[in-house]
Amino acid sequence: MKPQQQDRAGLLYGFAAYGMWGLVPLFWPLLEPANAMEILAHRMVWSLAAVGLILLALRRWAWIRPLLRQPRRLGLIAIAASVISVNWGLYIWGVNSGHVVETALGYFINPLVSIAFGVLLLRERLRPAQWAAVGVGTLAVVVLSLGYGKLPWIALTLAFSFATYGLVKKRIGLGGLESLAAETAVQFLPALGFLMFLGARGDNTFGSGGAGHSALLASCGVITALPLICFGASAVRLPLSTIGMLQYIAPIFQFTLGLVVFHESMPPERWAGFSLVWLALTLLTWDALHTAHRARRELADAAARARTSAGVADADPSSDSGSGSGVEGVPVAVVEAAAGVVPDVIPGAGPETASDAVAESAPDTAPDTAPERRDGSISGG
């Protein structure tokens, strides 16, 4: 797939994933009287069933045997499954406990957490606007803590867990379906055991709550699988910087639902805190657009200078026109700079896309497809 087509497909998958996540608060209240832990267990069990059927229909099993021979990637899959389990469970509990607005806050501050990961884990250096966004975001947490009378722990846990999940998935380098299948395979036995334990105690609402309730619990597999598959397909096609921008879609929907549908209160201090978060995100967006525009302009200027130099060299036969030149007379330095000229929006994202992670794992399933690229890639090594 050409890079432009890959980016377009990644954006479509990303919009679909975050759109569905933004509307999912409407679904979880339908599953009551099941509590959050029971719903979480059903998500795990039925998600594996759903993705298993999809893989069976597509006959996509060749990745399993090579994966089983890679303990490091298996360990990363276990970490991803654990982290997303925390995220899922807390999100369900937050929505059904009347904290939809705070869950939205968690995904609003997720890009700021990605910045923190870039600085603390990957030793990235921030631009001034990014430092300003971090400062404003920190102030927002302080204001919201005063407004809530405590740290907004639901929002912070959701933000950190999902940022960690995205980072780990980049390092795993599996496609959306494969990654979800591997993660839910890790979750399946503990979840099934928990449901059997609930059944033995007579606390399992599956079956006892009527056919409609059981069907809704079973549909957790589809509700979970579809956005995660889309997210995985988007993550391997787009840089984390773009993923970070798309993340705004879901919390906007969730915040709107919290106010309009669930009628949650928003006292002035919470509006002040949210306003600071939105200011931080505005700074990040402005910095991203400004940096990308400047990088494109510099690349265009460099290419124009290269064409001018090539024209002079063609007019002067005594010059060595082939020395240091790349494609169509553009110097090698310019050609090499083109791939990484646009800086990352979120530190830690790197200029490469998550497809680099796939390239690292490609020799396991498709030898001779692409060389390894480890320098600067978040897929690491």
XYZ file of C-alpha atoms in Angstrom:
381
model
C 0.000 0.000 0.000
C 1.333 3.451 -0.921
C 2.118 5.833 1.976
C -0.706 8.200 1.003
C -3.225 5.360 0.825
C -1.897 3.983 4.115
C -2.371 7.344 5.824
C -5.900 7.671 4.446
C -6.853 4.200 5.626
C -5.286 4.893 9.016
C -7.350 8.055 9.412
C -10.573 6.263 8.507
C -9.851 3.490 10.998
C -8.963 6.089 13.620
C -12.169 8.092 13.136
C -14.209 4.895 13.347
C -12.461 3.715 16.520
C -12.712 6.956 18.445
C -16.250 7.632 17.227
C -17.415 4.298 18.607
C -15.542 4.843 21.875
C -17.160 8.245 22.169
C -20.655 6.774 22.001
C -20.083 3.652 24.106
C -21.216 5.315 27.399
C -24.734 4.849 26.046
C -24.238 1.071 26.047
C -22.900 0.194 29.516
C -25.995 1.291 31.509
C -28.046 -1.152 29.410
C -26.171 -4.044 31.049
C -27.361 -3.352 34.584
C -27.947 -5.062 37.012
C -24.589 -6.658 36.102
C -21.784 -4.897 37.975
C -18.601 -3.579 36.396
C -16.505 -6.684 37.143
C -19.042 -9.030 35.590
C -19.365 -6.813 32.523
C -15.561 -6.683 32.249
C -15.320 -10.479 32.381
C -17.959 -10.823 29.674
C -16.058 -8.291 27.535
C -12.972 -10.477 27.727
C -14.708 -13.778 27.036
C -16.949 -12.611 24.203
C -14.232 -10.486 22.610
C -12.091 -13.577 22.092
C -15.086 -15.393 20.607
C -15.803 -12.515 18.224
C -12.246 -12.045 17.038
C -11.760 -15.810 16.784
C -14.675 -16.074 14.375
C -13.286 -13.229 12.287
C -9.849 -14.833 12.087
C -11.462 -18.165 11.208
C -13.403 -16.559 8.370
C -10.277 -14.807 7.074
C -8.021 -17.854 7.672
C -5.414 -15.691 9.332
C -3.550 -18.064 11.619
C -0.013 -17.978 10.227
C 1.136 -15.360 12.770
C 0.483 -17.543 15.824
C 3.369 -20.013 15.555
C 6.093 -17.365 14.990
C 4.672 -15.314 17.859
C 4.869 -18.255 20.263
C 8.618 -18.429 19.570
C 9.157 -14.829 20.734
C 9.011 -14.598 24.535
C 9.651 -10.843 24.516
C 6.632 -10.094 22.355
C 4.510 -12.495 24.399
C 5.520 -10.587 27.508
C 4.540 -7.311 25.881
C 1.165 -8.803 24.912
C 0.607 -9.834 28.535
C 1.427 -6.284 29.656
C -0.944 -4.812 27.051
C -3.730 -7.190 28.141
C -3.250 -6.270 31.801
C -3.190 -2.541 31.167
C -6.249 -2.522 28.913
C -8.115 -4.660 31.460
C -7.593 -1.920 34.058
C -8.727 0.668 31.528
C -11.838 -1.292 30.530
C -12.920 -2.083 34.077
C -12.463 1.433 35.421
C -14.201 2.965 32.431
C -17.269 0.730 32.829
C -17.426 1.454 36.550
C -16.988 5.190 35.964
C -19.811 5.395 33.420
C -22.266 3.315 35.450
C -21.376 5.212 38.645
C -22.202 8.633 37.234
C -18.685 9.804 36.328
C -19.002 10.103 32.548
C -17.557 13.625 32.519
C -14.514 12.534 34.518
C -13.932 9.585 32.197
C -13.995 12.082 29.324
C -11.392 14.148 31.186
C -9.115 11.090 31.241
C -9.045 10.908 27.473
C -8.680 14.681 27.131
C -5.437 14.585 29.122
C -4.190 11.446 27.399
C -2.023 13.425 24.904
C -0.388 15.240 27.834
C 0.434 11.875 29.388
C 1.992 10.831 26.081
C 4.196 13.912 26.344
C 5.183 12.912 29.873
C 6.112 9.445 28.590
C 8.237 11.009 25.879
C 10.169 13.117 28.373
C 10.506 10.582 31.181
C 10.873 7.321 29.279
C 12.287 8.286 25.897
C 14.242 11.414 26.939
C 12.563 13.594 24.338
C 13.178 17.343 24.261
C 10.102 19.543 24.128
C 9.485 22.668 22.124
C 8.407 25.791 24.067
C 4.721 25.422 23.150
C 4.764 21.825 24.354
C 6.318 22.869 27.664
C 3.578 25.500 27.968
C 0.920 22.840 27.312
C 2.412 20.596 30.002
C 2.401 23.484 32.464
C -1.198 24.421 31.690
C -2.243 20.766 31.913
C -0.586 20.405 35.319
C -2.378 23.539 36.522
C -5.643 22.069 35.228
C -5.155 18.935 37.353
C -4.547 21.139 40.408
C -7.702 23.189 39.738
C -9.794 20.060 39.140
C -8.419 18.469 42.299
C -9.576 21.497 44.276
C -12.935 21.350 42.525
C -13.452 17.636 43.203
C -11.910 17.850 46.667
C -9.453 15.110 45.656
C -7.271 14.064 42.751
C -9.346 13.158 39.666
C -8.040 9.620 40.006
C -10.492 8.106 37.521
C -9.326 10.463 34.798
C -5.636 10.068 35.646
C -5.818 6.251 35.736
C -7.656 6.100 32.421
C -5.159 8.476 30.818
C -2.049 6.668 32.040
C -3.395 3.179 31.333
C -4.451 3.942 27.768
C -1.258 5.848 26.987
C 0.697 2.833 28.229
C -1.476 0.527 26.131
C -0.804 2.537 22.977
C 2.929 2.602 23.671
C 3.103 -1.162 24.230
C 1.029 -1.911 21.123
C 3.491 0.101 19.059
C 6.287 -2.121 20.330
C 4.375 -5.366 19.708
C 3.871 -4.580 16.031
C 0.904 -6.868 15.359
C -2.078 -5.940 13.224
C -5.396 -4.999 14.794
C -7.059 -8.407 14.634
C -3.959 -10.339 15.624
C -3.156 -8.057 18.541
C -6.688 -8.166 19.914
C -6.778 -11.962 19.573
C -3.510 -12.325 21.464
C -4.589 -9.934 24.225
C -8.001 -11.500 24.738
C -6.400 -14.965 24.755
C -4.407 -13.802 27.786
C -7.571 -12.447 29.404
C -9.856 -15.374 28.573
C -9.090 -17.954 31.268
C -9.083 -15.525 34.226
C -12.317 -13.985 32.961
C -13.995 -17.351 32.408
C -12.895 -18.514 35.847
C -14.379 -15.393 37.427
C -17.706 -15.917 35.642
C -17.790 -19.551 36.800
C -17.119 -18.348 40.334
C -20.018 -15.891 40.082
C -22.239 -18.651 38.722
C -21.366 -20.964 41.612
C -22.362 -18.198 44.038
C -25.538 -17.436 42.123
C -24.404 -13.881 41.369
C -23.999 -14.222 37.601
C -26.760 -12.264 35.837
C -26.086 -14.029 32.523
C -29.023 -16.361 31.981
C -30.877 -15.234 35.089
C -31.611 -11.746 33.755
C -33.567 -12.896 30.724
C -32.693 -13.567 27.115
C -32.379 -9.899 26.223
C -29.941 -9.214 29.054
C -27.847 -12.263 28.103
C -27.767 -11.143 24.465
C -26.555 -7.697 25.506
C -23.786 -9.208 27.625
C -22.746 -11.433 24.719
C -22.682 -8.406 22.425
C -19.863 -6.993 24.559
C -17.574 -8.954 22.260
C -18.662 -7.009 19.188
C -18.781 -3.681 21.062
C -15.228 -4.263 22.264
C -13.742 -5.871 19.177
C -14.822 -3.386 16.528
C -13.219 -0.191 17.922
C -10.109 -2.011 19.128
C -9.614 -3.629 15.734
C -9.997 -0.226 14.109
C -7.604 1.305 16.634
C -5.015 -1.396 16.017
C -5.336 -0.983 12.252
C -4.931 2.774 12.679
C -1.979 2.493 15.081
C 0.123 0.460 12.639
C -0.505 2.976 9.844
C -0.148 6.325 11.624
C 2.432 7.926 13.902
C 1.516 8.334 17.547
C 1.349 12.072 16.946
C -1.642 11.631 14.621
C -3.224 9.072 16.946
C -2.924 11.648 19.708
C -4.825 14.194 17.614
C -7.608 11.724 16.818
C -8.031 10.986 20.529
C -9.930 14.253 20.936
C -12.956 12.775 19.134
C -13.931 10.275 21.840
C -13.761 12.590 24.892
C -15.701 15.310 23.072
C -18.525 12.830 22.490
C -18.258 11.501 26.054
C -18.229 14.968 27.608
C -21.289 15.949 25.591
C -23.117 12.787 26.623
C -22.228 13.400 30.281
C -23.807 16.850 30.186
C -26.733 16.351 27.806
C -27.784 12.713 28.348
C -26.602 11.875 31.878
C -27.113 15.420 33.258
C -23.942 15.437 35.362
C -23.169 18.614 37.286
C -20.429 21.002 36.182
C -19.769 23.598 38.891
C -17.617 26.634 37.971
C -14.358 25.155 39.266
C -14.761 22.127 36.990
C -15.456 24.364 34.020
C -12.266 26.237 34.916
C -10.278 23.001 35.053
C -11.674 21.700 31.788
C -11.020 25.066 30.156
C -7.356 24.814 31.145
C -7.185 21.295 29.687
C -8.689 22.530 26.428
C -6.206 25.429 26.402
C -3.355 22.925 26.754
C -4.736 20.860 23.887
C -5.113 24.009 21.782
C -1.431 24.800 22.361
C -0.480 21.289 21.305
C -2.615 21.497 18.174
C -1.224 24.910 17.222
C 2.328 23.699 17.759
C 1.700 20.598 15.651
C 0.236 22.546 12.740
C 2.877 25.291 12.925
C 5.756 22.812 13.054
C 4.391 20.714 10.193
C 3.827 23.810 8.026
C 7.346 25.098 8.692
C 8.861 21.687 7.965
C 7.009 21.394 4.652
C 8.135 24.889 3.656
C 11.766 24.119 4.507
C 11.623 20.876 2.559
C 10.130 22.671 -0.464
C 12.864 25.329 -0.280
C 15.557 22.655 -0.057
C 14.121 20.826 -3.061
C 13.992 24.073 -5.044
C 17.632 24.801 -4.240
C 18.527 21.263 -5.236
C 16.810 21.651 -8.608
C 18.611 24.949 -9.169
C 21.953 23.358 -8.339
C 21.192 20.438 -10.647
C 20.368 22.877 -13.467
C 23.677 24.686 -13.024
C 25.520 21.381 -12.985
C 23.830 20.282 -16.229
C 24.845 23.560 -17.864
C 28.480 23.073 -16.772
C 29.793 19.768 -18.157
C 32.958 20.113 -16.113
C 30.972 19.692 -12.897
C 30.338 16.238 -11.433
C 26.528 16.238 -11.579
C 26.244 12.738 -10.182
C 28.240 13.384 -7.061
C 26.042 13.441 -3.956
C 22.791 13.390 -5.946
C 19.714 11.363 -5.234
C 16.483 10.877 -7.143
C 15.997 13.223 -10.124
C 18.919 15.427 -9.181
C 17.881 16.021 -5.582
C 20.878 15.656 -3.251
C 20.971 12.547 -1.091
C 20.880 14.654 2.065
C 17.571 16.193 0.990
C 16.094 12.829 0.047
C 17.119 11.349 3.380
C 15.731 14.334 5.269
C 12.343 14.062 3.589
C 11.324 10.984 5.579
C 11.872 12.549 8.973
C 11.548 16.247 8.355
C 8.230 16.646 10.161
C 8.938 16.512 13.910
C 6.740 14.498 16.183
C 3.782 16.281 17.723
C 3.798 14.173 20.847
C 7.310 13.488 22.130
C 7.993 9.805 21.961
C 6.027 9.354 18.780
C 9.025 9.698 16.508
C 8.827 10.554 12.833
C 8.151 6.970 11.815
C 4.779 5.294 11.815
C 3.827 2.146 13.657
C 4.348 0.274 10.424
C 8.001 0.285 11.439
C 7.064 -2.028 14.241
C 5.471 -4.337 11.713
C 8.618 -4.159 9.629
C 10.626 -5.363 12.611
C 8.424 -8.403 13.015
C 8.046 -9.053 9.298
C 10.897 -11.585 9.051
C 8.903 -13.894 11.319
C 6.006 -14.191 8.902
C 7.184 -12.751 5.606
C 10.954 -12.979 5.107
C 12.699 -10.461 2.875
C 9.875 -7.925 3.143
C 11.729 -5.053 4.775
C 14.922 -4.368 6.703
C 14.837 -3.602 10.370
C 14.564 0.067 11.408
C 15.437 0.636 15.001
C 16.990 4.075 15.170
C 14.506 6.469 16.731
C 11.522 4.210 16.272
C 9.115 3.851 19.127
C 8.774 0.197 18.201
C 12.205 -0.119 19.770
C 14.334 -3.097 19.727
